Amino acid sequence: MFSKLKEKIGLFIIAWRCLYATIIGHRLENKPFDLQTTKKRALYLILSRLKAYGKSCKDFCSERKYT
């Protein structure tokens, strides 16, 4: 149960970072406040983290295949 909570917290942290970057960009650089772009950025970051984790698991398994 605790591991699922950690995963959810990780997703919220990524989403918050993207939302915060959008808010700051809107305030400081007068960029448009676009939640669709923020959502796409968050999903891209989550997907890239999952791919990186999958690659590390694959590398771990292939290194220890015949040991």
Short mmCIF file of C-alpha atoms in Angstrom, two decimals:
data_model
loop_
_atom_site.label_atom_id
_atom_site.label_comp_id
_atom_site.label_asym_id
_atom_site.label_seq_id
_atom_site.Cartn_x
_atom_site.Cartn_y
_atom_site.Cartn_z
CA MET A 1 0.00 0.00 0.00
CA PHE A 2 2.77 2.41 0.89
CA SER A 3 4.49 1.95 -2.48
CA LYS A 4 1.31 2.98 -4.32
CA LEU A 5 1.13 6.10 -2.17
CA LYS A 6 4.73 6.94 -3.10
CA GLU A 7 3.88 6.53 -6.78
CA LYS A 8 0.88 8.83 -6.48
CA ILE A 9 2.94 11.42 -4.64
CA GLY A 10 5.55 11.24 -7.40
CA LEU A 11 2.90 11.91 -10.04
CA PHE A 12 1.57 14.87 -8.08
CA ILE A 13 5.08 16.28 -7.69
CA ILE A 14 5.67 16.13 -11.45
CA ALA A 15 2.27 17.69 -12.14
CA TRP A 16 2.90 20.44 -9.58
CA ARG A 17 6.32 21.24 -11.08
CA CYS A 18 4.76 21.66 -14.51
CA LEU A 19 1.90 23.78 -13.18
CA TYR A 20 4.29 25.93 -11.15
CA ALA A 21 6.49 26.48 -14.21
CA THR A 22 3.42 27.60 -16.17
CA ILE A 23 2.36 29.99 -13.42
CA ILE A 24 5.83 31.52 -13.12
CA GLY A 25 6.17 31.79 -16.90
CA HIS A 26 2.83 33.58 -17.01
CA ARG A 27 3.79 36.02 -14.25
CA LEU A 28 7.38 36.81 -15.15
CA GLU A 29 7.55 36.43 -18.91
CA ASN A 30 3.93 37.28 -19.81
CA LYS A 31 3.47 33.93 -21.52
CA PRO A 32 -0.11 32.77 -22.04
CA PHE A 33 -1.55 30.63 -19.28
CA ASP A 34 -2.24 27.40 -21.15
CA LEU A 35 -3.30 24.38 -19.12
CA GLN A 36 -3.33 22.09 -22.17
CA THR A 37 0.39 22.64 -22.69
CA THR A 38 0.98 22.09 -18.98
CA LYS A 39 -0.90 18.80 -19.09
CA LYS A 40 1.04 17.65 -22.15
CA ARG A 41 4.34 18.57 -20.47
CA ALA A 42 3.40 16.65 -17.32
CA LEU A 43 2.38 13.56 -19.31
CA TYR A 44 5.60 13.74 -21.33
CA LEU A 45 7.69 13.92 -18.14
CA ILE A 46 5.79 11.01 -16.57
CA LEU A 47 6.23 8.93 -19.74
CA SER A 48 9.94 9.71 -19.95
CA ARG A 49 10.42 8.74 -16.29
CA LEU A 50 8.63 5.44 -16.90
CA LYS A 51 10.76 4.73 -19.96
CA ALA A 52 13.94 5.49 -18.01
CA TYR A 53 12.86 3.19 -15.18
CA GLY A 54 12.00 0.44 -17.67
CA LYS A 55 15.36 0.81 -19.37
CA SER A 56 17.20 0.57 -16.06
CA CYS A 57 15.28 -2.62 -15.21
CA LYS A 58 16.04 -4.07 -18.64
CA ASP A 59 19.73 -3.22 -18.29
CA PHE A 60 19.82 -4.74 -14.81
CA CYS A 61 18.29 -7.98 -16.07
CA SER A 62 20.49 -8.23 -19.15
CA GLU A 63 23.68 -7.64 -17.10
CA ARG A 64 22.80 -10.44 -14.71
CA LYS A 65 21.33 -12.86 -17.24
CA TYR A 66 23.83 -15.71 -16.83
CA THR A 67 24.92 -15.14 -13.25
#
